[in-house]
Amino acid sequence: MAARKADWSILRGTIIGFVVCVVVAGSMLAASFYFRDGMQREYQANHRRFRDASRQYLAVDEEERIIDEFYPQFVRLYRGGMLGRERRLSWLETLREAGAVLRVPELNYKLSAQQAWQPDFDLDLGGYTVYASTLDLHLGLLHEGDLLRLLAMLDEHAQGQYTVRRCALRSDGHALELDPAAINVRSECELEWLTLDLAGDQELKL
């Protein structure tokens, strides 16, 4: 009986030590898993931040490339009157100067108010709008070649882009006169001046 008590006293210390070791080992194992999960979460967070920073860097680099490639074209189109506000004064001044240089006997015009252009086909312009202004021309000409020269001068000197929607020539029916001030041919033309600008009240600017 005494031996059994002695054995139990010896085993009790060993068991208690074993249990303590198991508890400590379990605690350390749980702590290691917790630490690992924390490190994994921190790694993922840092990796996401790194990827976001990389994307932002690449986006900035791409924006710089686009600016370097396309900005000179943008400036050329803007200064040429294709982008931004329309250059009505340039059109009319060039038209009057062309009439004076060519000695067009009669030149009358009417420029309509600007309005959004409605194409006959689908056109996705994003945040931009194409605007159009119609210029009605009524000309008295010495001969039909003056009309072609007038349009050529508009092409060369007027700021902006236009298209000829219609143009008609007719003779007054009288005998041809060689006087430079004589009107042998009359012309009625409709020109459409086009500009591209931001939609709404915004305006493209350099």
Coordinates of C-alpha atoms in Angstrom, one line a residue:
M1 CA 0.0 0.0 0.0
A2 CA 2.8 2.3 0.9
A3 CA 4.5 1.4 -2.4
R4 CA 1.5 2.4 -4.3
K5 CA 1.3 5.8 -2.5
A6 CA 5.0 6.3 -3.3
D7 CA 4.5 5.4 -6.9
W8 CA 1.6 7.8 -7.2
S9 CA 3.5 10.6 -5.6
I10 CA 6.3 10.1 -8.2
L11 CA 3.9 9.8 -11.1
R12 CA 1.8 12.8 -10.0
G13 CA 4.8 15.1 -10.4
T14 CA 5.6 13.6 -13.8
I15 CA 2.0 13.9 -15.0
I16 CA 1.7 17.4 -13.8
G17 CA 4.9 18.3 -15.5
F18 CA 3.7 16.6 -18.7
V19 CA 0.4 18.4 -18.6
V20 CA 2.2 21.7 -18.1
C21 CA 4.4 20.9 -21.0
V22 CA 1.4 20.0 -23.2
V23 CA -0.3 23.3 -22.2
V24 CA 2.8 25.3 -22.9
A25 CA 3.3 23.5 -26.2
G26 CA -0.3 24.0 -27.2
S27 CA -0.1 27.7 -26.2
M28 CA 3.1 28.1 -28.2
L29 CA 1.5 26.3 -31.2
A30 CA -1.6 28.5 -31.0
A31 CA 0.5 31.6 -30.7
S32 CA 2.6 30.5 -33.7
F33 CA -0.6 30.0 -35.8
Y34 CA -1.9 33.4 -34.7
F35 CA 1.5 35.0 -35.5
R36 CA 1.5 33.2 -38.9
D37 CA -2.0 34.4 -39.7
G38 CA -1.1 37.9 -38.6
M39 CA 2.0 37.9 -40.7
Q40 CA 0.0 36.5 -43.7
R41 CA -2.6 39.3 -43.3
E42 CA 0.1 41.9 -43.1
Y43 CA 1.9 40.4 -46.1
Q44 CA -1.4 40.5 -48.2
A45 CA -2.1 44.1 -47.1
N46 CA 1.5 45.1 -48.0
H47 CA 1.2 43.2 -51.3
R48 CA -2.0 44.9 -52.2
R49 CA -0.5 48.3 -51.4
F50 CA 2.5 47.4 -53.6
R51 CA 0.3 46.4 -56.5
D52 CA -1.8 49.6 -56.2
A53 CA 1.4 51.7 -56.1
S54 CA 2.7 49.7 -59.1
R55 CA -0.5 50.3 -61.1
Q56 CA -0.5 54.0 -60.2
Y57 CA 3.1 54.3 -61.3
L58 CA 2.4 52.5 -64.6
A59 CA -0.7 54.6 -65.1
V60 CA 1.3 57.8 -64.6
D61 CA 3.9 56.5 -67.0
E62 CA 1.3 55.7 -69.6
E63 CA -0.3 59.1 -69.2
E64 CA 3.0 60.7 -69.7
R65 CA 3.5 58.6 -72.9
I66 CA 0.1 59.6 -74.2
I67 CA 0.7 63.3 -73.5
D68 CA 4.1 63.2 -75.2
E69 CA 2.6 61.4 -78.2
F70 CA -0.7 63.2 -78.7
Y71 CA -0.4 66.7 -77.0
P72 CA 1.4 68.2 -80.1
Q73 CA -1.5 67.0 -82.3
F74 CA -4.0 68.4 -79.8
V75 CA -2.3 71.8 -79.9
R76 CA -2.2 71.8 -83.7
L77 CA -5.9 71.0 -83.9
Y78 CA -6.8 73.5 -81.2
R79 CA -4.9 76.3 -82.8
G80 CA -6.2 75.3 -86.2
G81 CA -9.8 75.8 -84.9
M82 CA -11.0 72.2 -85.0
L83 CA -11.1 71.9 -81.2
G84 CA -12.6 74.2 -78.6
R85 CA -14.6 77.3 -79.4
E86 CA -15.5 78.0 -83.0
R87 CA -13.6 80.7 -84.8
R88 CA -16.5 82.6 -86.5
L89 CA -14.5 85.8 -86.8
S90 CA -11.8 84.0 -88.7
W91 CA -14.3 82.5 -91.1
L92 CA -15.9 85.8 -92.0
E93 CA -12.7 87.7 -92.2
T94 CA -11.2 85.1 -94.5
L95 CA -14.4 85.1 -96.6
R96 CA -14.4 88.9 -97.0
E97 CA -10.6 88.9 -97.8
A98 CA -11.0 86.2 -100.4
G99 CA -13.9 88.1 -102.0
A100 CA -11.7 91.3 -102.2
V101 CA -8.7 89.4 -103.5
L102 CA -10.7 87.6 -106.2
R103 CA -12.8 90.8 -106.9
V104 CA -16.0 88.9 -106.5
P105 CA -18.7 91.2 -107.8
E106 CA -21.3 90.2 -105.3
L107 CA -20.8 88.3 -101.9
N108 CA -23.6 87.9 -99.4
Y109 CA -23.6 85.5 -96.5
K110 CA -25.5 84.4 -93.4
L111 CA -24.0 82.5 -90.5
S112 CA -26.4 80.5 -88.4
A113 CA -26.1 79.9 -84.6
Q114 CA -24.0 77.0 -83.5
Q115 CA -25.8 73.8 -82.6
A116 CA -25.0 70.2 -81.8
W117 CA -24.3 68.2 -85.0
Q118 CA -26.5 65.2 -85.7
P119 CA -24.7 62.7 -87.9
D120 CA -26.5 60.1 -90.1
F121 CA -24.5 57.3 -88.4
D122 CA -23.7 56.1 -84.9
L123 CA -20.8 58.0 -83.4
D124 CA -19.6 57.5 -79.9
L125 CA -17.9 60.7 -78.8
G126 CA -17.7 60.0 -75.1
G127 CA -17.7 63.3 -73.2
Y128 CA -17.4 65.4 -76.3
T129 CA -19.8 67.0 -78.8
V130 CA -19.5 67.9 -82.4
Y131 CA -21.0 71.4 -83.1
A132 CA -21.9 72.8 -86.4
S133 CA -22.7 76.3 -87.8
T134 CA -24.2 76.7 -91.2
L135 CA -22.9 79.4 -93.6
D136 CA -25.2 80.3 -96.5
L137 CA -23.3 81.9 -99.4
H138 CA -24.9 83.9 -102.2
L139 CA -22.4 84.9 -104.8
G140 CA -22.4 86.8 -108.1
L141 CA -19.3 85.7 -110.1
L142 CA -17.6 86.6 -113.3
H143 CA -17.1 82.8 -113.9
E144 CA -17.4 79.5 -112.0
G145 CA -13.6 79.3 -111.4
D146 CA -14.0 82.1 -108.9
L147 CA -16.0 79.8 -106.6
L148 CA -13.3 77.2 -106.6
R149 CA -10.6 79.8 -105.8
L150 CA -12.8 81.2 -103.0
L151 CA -13.2 77.8 -101.4
A152 CA -9.5 77.1 -101.8
M153 CA -8.7 80.3 -99.9
L154 CA -11.1 79.3 -97.1
D155 CA -9.3 75.9 -97.0
E156 CA -5.9 77.6 -96.7
H157 CA -6.5 80.5 -94.4
A158 CA -9.7 80.1 -92.3
Q159 CA -9.4 78.4 -88.9
G160 CA -11.5 75.3 -88.6
Q161 CA -13.0 72.6 -90.7
Y162 CA -15.9 72.8 -93.0
T163 CA -17.8 70.7 -95.5
V164 CA -19.8 71.8 -98.5
R165 CA -23.3 70.5 -98.0
R166 CA -24.6 71.8 -101.3
C167 CA -23.6 74.2 -104.0
A168 CA -25.5 75.3 -107.1
L169 CA -24.5 77.4 -110.1
R170 CA -26.8 79.1 -112.5
S171 CA -26.4 81.6 -115.4
D172 CA -28.4 84.8 -115.7
G173 CA -29.0 83.9 -119.4
H174 CA -27.5 87.0 -120.8
A175 CA -24.4 87.2 -123.0
L176 CA -21.1 86.6 -121.4
E177 CA -19.4 89.9 -120.2
L178 CA -15.7 90.2 -119.7
D179 CA -15.9 93.2 -117.4
P180 CA -14.4 92.1 -114.0
A181 CA -17.3 93.7 -112.2
A182 CA -19.9 91.8 -114.3
I183 CA -22.0 89.0 -113.0
N184 CA -22.2 86.1 -115.4
V185 CA -22.8 83.3 -112.9
R186 CA -24.7 83.1 -109.6
S187 CA -23.9 80.6 -106.9
E188 CA -25.8 79.5 -103.8
C189 CA -23.8 77.3 -101.4
E190 CA -24.3 75.9 -98.0
L191 CA -21.2 75.3 -95.9
E192 CA -21.2 73.5 -92.5
W193 CA -18.4 74.5 -90.1
L194 CA -17.6 71.8 -87.6
T195 CA -15.9 72.0 -84.2
L196 CA -15.3 69.5 -81.4
D197 CA -15.7 70.6 -77.8
L198 CA -16.5 69.2 -74.4
A199 CA -20.2 68.4 -73.8
G200 CA -22.2 70.8 -71.7
D201 CA -20.9 74.1 -70.5
Q202 CA -17.3 73.0 -70.4
E203 CA -14.7 74.3 -72.9
L204 CA -11.5 72.8 -74.2
K205 CA -8.5 75.0 -73.4
L206 CA -4.7 74.8 -73.7

